[in-house]
Amino acid sequence: MSQPISVQDNQQLSSLPGHWGDSLKVLYPGRTDEERLYSLRDVVRDLSFGWPAYAWATLQKKTGKSPVYVAYLAQKSDTTVYAKGNRRGAAHADDIMYLKGAFDNKGDKYPQEKKVGELMQQYWVNFAKTGGNPNGNGLPNWPLFDEQKPTVMQFNNGASLIDVPNKERISLIDRFCQYIRDLRAGKATQ
């Protein structure tokens, strides 16, 4: 996005029913051009990746037959698939570089990226070898996803277990999606 969201676009949030527009403006503020730019990127991230991944993990855990593990790549690097410039964290599809070993021979220049790549590769190989369990000797334990204590394995300067990132925003999106489903079924109230 080269243009930040405009004041007019921001005002359109007020046209959402009930408290939804005000809630979105609190979680995705836009007082300055830079804040609007980051909020726009954040809402796209959360609508396109964050909420769908969380919803899938939750539903798979409830109805699926396979174990659920959730990963979150947060390793920022000067080398990226496509999102150069003014950004925070990893870009969509950067995980491909780590899994393909793009940093394997570049440890001097990119030591943290090499470390993250090695960890991700080990977890993914274990996942494939075991038919669904990424854990292995020498790796931080990656527990199954649990909706009651939702955590993800974050890949950032290593691997560590963290609470689901952006959970408050994802919860708002989840409640809004439920509101839309209820509205379509004739059960919604403001």
GROMACS .gro file of C-alpha atoms in nm:
model
  190
    1MET     CA    1   0.000   0.000   0.000
    2SER     CA    2   0.155   0.325  -0.105
    3GLN     CA    3  -0.127   0.545   0.028
    4PRO     CA    4  -0.238   0.547   0.391
    5ILE     CA    5  -0.605   0.508   0.460
    6SER     CA    6  -0.776   0.845   0.420
    7VAL     CA    7  -0.977   1.033   0.680
    8GLN     CA    8  -1.284   0.969   0.463
    9ASP     CA    9  -1.214   0.594   0.468
   10ASN     CA   10  -1.166   0.610   0.843
   11GLN     CA   11  -1.503   0.788   0.879
   12GLN     CA   12  -1.671   0.503   0.689
   13LEU     CA   13  -1.599   0.278   0.986
   14SER     CA   14  -1.863   0.477   1.172
   15SER     CA   15  -2.125   0.348   0.930
   16LEU     CA   16  -2.081  -0.008   1.060
   17PRO     CA   17  -2.375  -0.123   1.272
   18GLY     CA   18  -2.372  -0.095   1.650
   19HIS     CA   19  -2.040  -0.053   1.825
   20TRP     CA   20  -1.834  -0.228   1.557
   21GLY     CA   21  -1.690   0.086   1.396
   22ASP     CA   22  -1.587   0.237   1.728
   23SER     CA   23  -1.430  -0.092   1.838
   24LEU     CA   24  -1.232  -0.116   1.513
   25LYS     CA   25  -1.107   0.241   1.549
   26VAL     CA   26  -0.980   0.165   1.901
   27LEU     CA   27  -0.790  -0.145   1.791
   28TYR     CA   28  -0.680  -0.004   1.454
   29PRO     CA   29  -0.626   0.368   1.525
   30GLY     CA   30  -0.554   0.627   1.259
   31ARG     CA   31  -0.454   0.957   1.416
   32THR     CA   32  -0.150   1.005   1.189
   33ASP     CA   33  -0.062   0.895   0.836
   34GLU     CA   34   0.188   0.643   0.970
   35GLU     CA   35  -0.060   0.506   1.225
   36ARG     CA   36  -0.325   0.471   0.953
   37LEU     CA   37  -0.077   0.290   0.728
   38TYR     CA   38   0.018   0.043   1.001
   39SER     CA   39  -0.345  -0.004   1.105
   40LEU     CA   40  -0.445  -0.076   0.746
   41ARG     CA   41  -0.167  -0.334   0.718
   42ASP     CA   42  -0.265  -0.481   1.054
   43VAL     CA   43  -0.633  -0.515   0.964
   44VAL     CA   44  -0.540  -0.680   0.633
   45ARG     CA   45  -0.305  -0.918   0.819
   46ASP     CA   46  -0.566  -1.001   1.080
   47LEU     CA   47  -0.852  -1.047   0.832
   48SER     CA   48  -0.645  -1.241   0.578
   49PHE     CA   49  -0.422  -1.453   0.802
   50GLY     CA   50  -0.466  -1.404   1.178
   51TRP     CA   51  -0.835  -1.471   1.218
   52PRO     CA   52  -0.858  -1.745   0.951
   53ALA     CA   53  -0.564  -1.932   1.108
   54TYR     CA   54  -0.714  -1.899   1.456
   55ALA     CA   55  -1.061  -2.002   1.335
   56TRP     CA   56  -0.917  -2.302   1.149
   57ALA     CA   57  -0.708  -2.415   1.449
   58THR     CA   58  -1.009  -2.383   1.679
   59LEU     CA   59  -1.243  -2.574   1.445
   60GLN     CA   60  -0.982  -2.839   1.361
   61LYS     CA   61  -0.923  -2.898   1.732
   62LYS     CA   62  -1.299  -2.940   1.788
   63THR     CA   63  -1.394  -3.143   1.480
   64GLY     CA   64  -1.078  -3.270   1.312
   65LYS     CA   65  -0.892  -3.595   1.353
   66SER     CA   66  -0.537  -3.457   1.332
   67PRO     CA   67  -0.331  -3.270   1.592
   68VAL     CA   68  -0.314  -2.891   1.563
   69TYR     CA   69   0.005  -2.686   1.599
   70VAL     CA   70   0.011  -2.314   1.522
   71ALA     CA   71   0.320  -2.119   1.411
   72TYR     CA   72   0.386  -1.746   1.390
   73LEU     CA   73   0.682  -1.611   1.194
   74ALA     CA   74   0.790  -1.276   1.338
   75GLN     CA   75   1.155  -1.269   1.227
   76LYS     CA   76   1.216  -0.940   1.052
   77SER     CA   77   1.494  -0.947   0.796
   78ASP     CA   78   1.647  -0.717   0.539
   79THR     CA   79   1.595  -1.008   0.300
   80THR     CA   80   1.228  -1.070   0.228
   81VAL     CA   81   1.012  -1.229  -0.038
   82TYR     CA   82   0.850  -0.903  -0.143
   83ALA     CA   83   0.766  -0.655   0.135
   84LYS     CA   84   1.062  -0.421   0.126
   85GLY     CA   85   1.072  -0.089   0.306
   86ASN     CA   86   0.858   0.049   0.583
   87ARG     CA   87   0.723  -0.258   0.761
   88ARG     CA   88   0.718  -0.435   1.096
   89GLY     CA   89   0.800  -0.803   1.132
   90ALA     CA   90   0.798  -1.070   0.865
   91ALA     CA   91   0.615  -1.041   0.535
   92HIS     CA   92   0.363  -1.292   0.404
   93ALA     CA   93   0.545  -1.585   0.242
   94ASP     CA   94   0.881  -1.511   0.408
   95ASP     CA   95   0.852  -1.856   0.569
   96ILE     CA   96   0.937  -2.002   0.228
   97MET     CA   97   1.287  -1.853   0.249
   98TYR     CA   98   1.346  -2.009   0.590
   99LEU     CA   99   1.212  -2.350   0.489
  100LYS     CA  100   1.408  -2.358   0.162
  101GLY     CA  101   1.735  -2.278   0.342
  102ALA     CA  102   1.791  -1.932   0.194
  103PHE     CA  103   2.009  -1.842   0.495
  104ASP     CA  104   2.196  -2.173   0.532
  105ASN     CA  105   2.517  -2.036   0.377
  106LYS     CA  106   2.470  -1.678   0.499
  107GLY     CA  107   2.512  -1.719   0.874
  108ASP     CA  108   2.779  -1.448   0.895
  109LYS     CA  109   2.550  -1.185   0.745
  110TYR     CA  110   2.216  -1.318   0.876
  111PRO     CA  111   2.284  -1.514   1.199
  112GLN     CA  112   1.932  -1.484   1.343
  113GLU     CA  113   1.767  -1.574   1.014
  114LYS     CA  114   1.995  -1.879   0.983
  115LYS     CA  115   1.903  -1.987   1.337
  116VAL     CA  116   1.530  -1.945   1.270
  117GLY     CA  117   1.562  -2.129   0.937
  118GLU     CA  118   1.737  -2.425   1.099
  119LEU     CA  119   1.473  -2.449   1.372
  120MET     CA  120   1.184  -2.425   1.127
  121GLN     CA  121   1.338  -2.688   0.901
  122GLN     CA  122   1.385  -2.926   1.196
  123TYR     CA  123   1.026  -2.881   1.313
  124TRP     CA  124   0.884  -2.927   0.962
  125VAL     CA  125   1.093  -3.239   0.896
  126ASN     CA  126   0.979  -3.386   1.229
  127PHE     CA  127   0.620  -3.302   1.142
  128ALA     CA  128   0.652  -3.493   0.814
  129LYS     CA  129   0.846  -3.787   0.963
  130THR     CA  130   0.605  -3.843   1.251
  131GLY     CA  131   0.282  -3.781   1.065
  132GLY     CA  132   0.197  -3.471   1.262
  133ASN     CA  133   0.428  -3.400   1.559
  134PRO     CA  134   0.694  -3.133   1.509
  135ASN     CA  135   0.872  -3.194   1.841
  136GLY     CA  136   1.218  -3.351   1.861
  137ASN     CA  137   1.540  -3.369   2.057
  138GLY     CA  138   1.698  -3.032   2.129
  139LEU     CA  139   1.396  -2.831   2.018
  140PRO     CA  140   1.174  -2.618   2.245
  141ASN     CA  141   0.854  -2.811   2.315
  142TRP     CA  142   0.570  -2.715   2.084
  143PRO     CA  143   0.240  -2.813   2.250
  144LEU     CA  144  -0.082  -2.893   2.074
  145PHE     CA  145  -0.311  -2.596   2.019
  146ASP     CA  146  -0.555  -2.552   2.308
  147GLU     CA  147  -0.838  -2.300   2.274
  148GLN     CA  148  -0.854  -2.265   2.653
  149LYS     CA  149  -0.488  -2.152   2.659
  150PRO     CA  150  -0.421  -2.049   2.299
  151THR     CA  151  -0.051  -2.032   2.223
  152VAL     CA  152   0.161  -2.038   1.909
  153MET     CA  153   0.523  -2.121   1.840
  154GLN     CA  154   0.681  -1.790   1.748
  155PHE     CA  155   0.985  -1.794   1.523
  156ASN     CA  156   1.181  -1.480   1.606
  157ASN     CA  157   1.549  -1.494   1.706
  158GLY     CA  158   1.485  -1.861   1.780
  159ALA     CA  159   1.165  -2.041   1.873
  160SER     CA  160   0.950  -1.968   2.177
  161LEU     CA  161   0.594  -2.031   2.287
  162ILE     CA  162   0.381  -1.715   2.312
  163ASP     CA  163   0.014  -1.630   2.355
  164VAL     CA  164  -0.174  -1.591   2.027
  165PRO     CA  165  -0.055  -1.257   1.886
  166ASN     CA  166  -0.313  -0.986   1.825
  167LYS     CA  167  -0.568  -1.190   2.022
  168GLU     CA  168  -0.785  -0.890   2.110
  169ARG     CA  169  -0.813  -0.796   1.743
  170ILE     CA  170  -0.875  -1.155   1.634
  171SER     CA  171  -1.147  -1.187   1.900
  172LEU     CA  172  -1.318  -0.873   1.770
  173ILE     CA  173  -1.310  -1.011   1.415
  174ASP     CA  174  -1.444  -1.344   1.542
  175ARG     CA  175  -1.732  -1.172   1.723
  176PHE     CA  176  -1.805  -0.960   1.413
  177CYS     CA  177  -1.812  -1.269   1.190
  178GLN     CA  178  -2.053  -1.434   1.436
  179TYR     CA  179  -2.264  -1.116   1.427
  180ILE     CA  180  -2.280  -1.136   1.045
  181ARG     CA  181  -2.375  -1.508   1.059
  182ASP     CA  182  -2.646  -1.424   1.315
  183LEU     CA  183  -2.764  -1.132   1.102
  184ARG     CA  184  -2.801  -1.359   0.799
  185ALA     CA  185  -2.991  -1.610   1.010
  186GLY     CA  186  -3.221  -1.337   1.145
  187LYS     CA  187  -3.084  -1.367   1.501
  188ALA     CA  188  -2.861  -1.057   1.526
  189THR     CA  189  -2.913  -0.759   1.749
  190GLN     CA  190  -2.709  -0.439   1.755
   0.00000   0.00000   0.00000
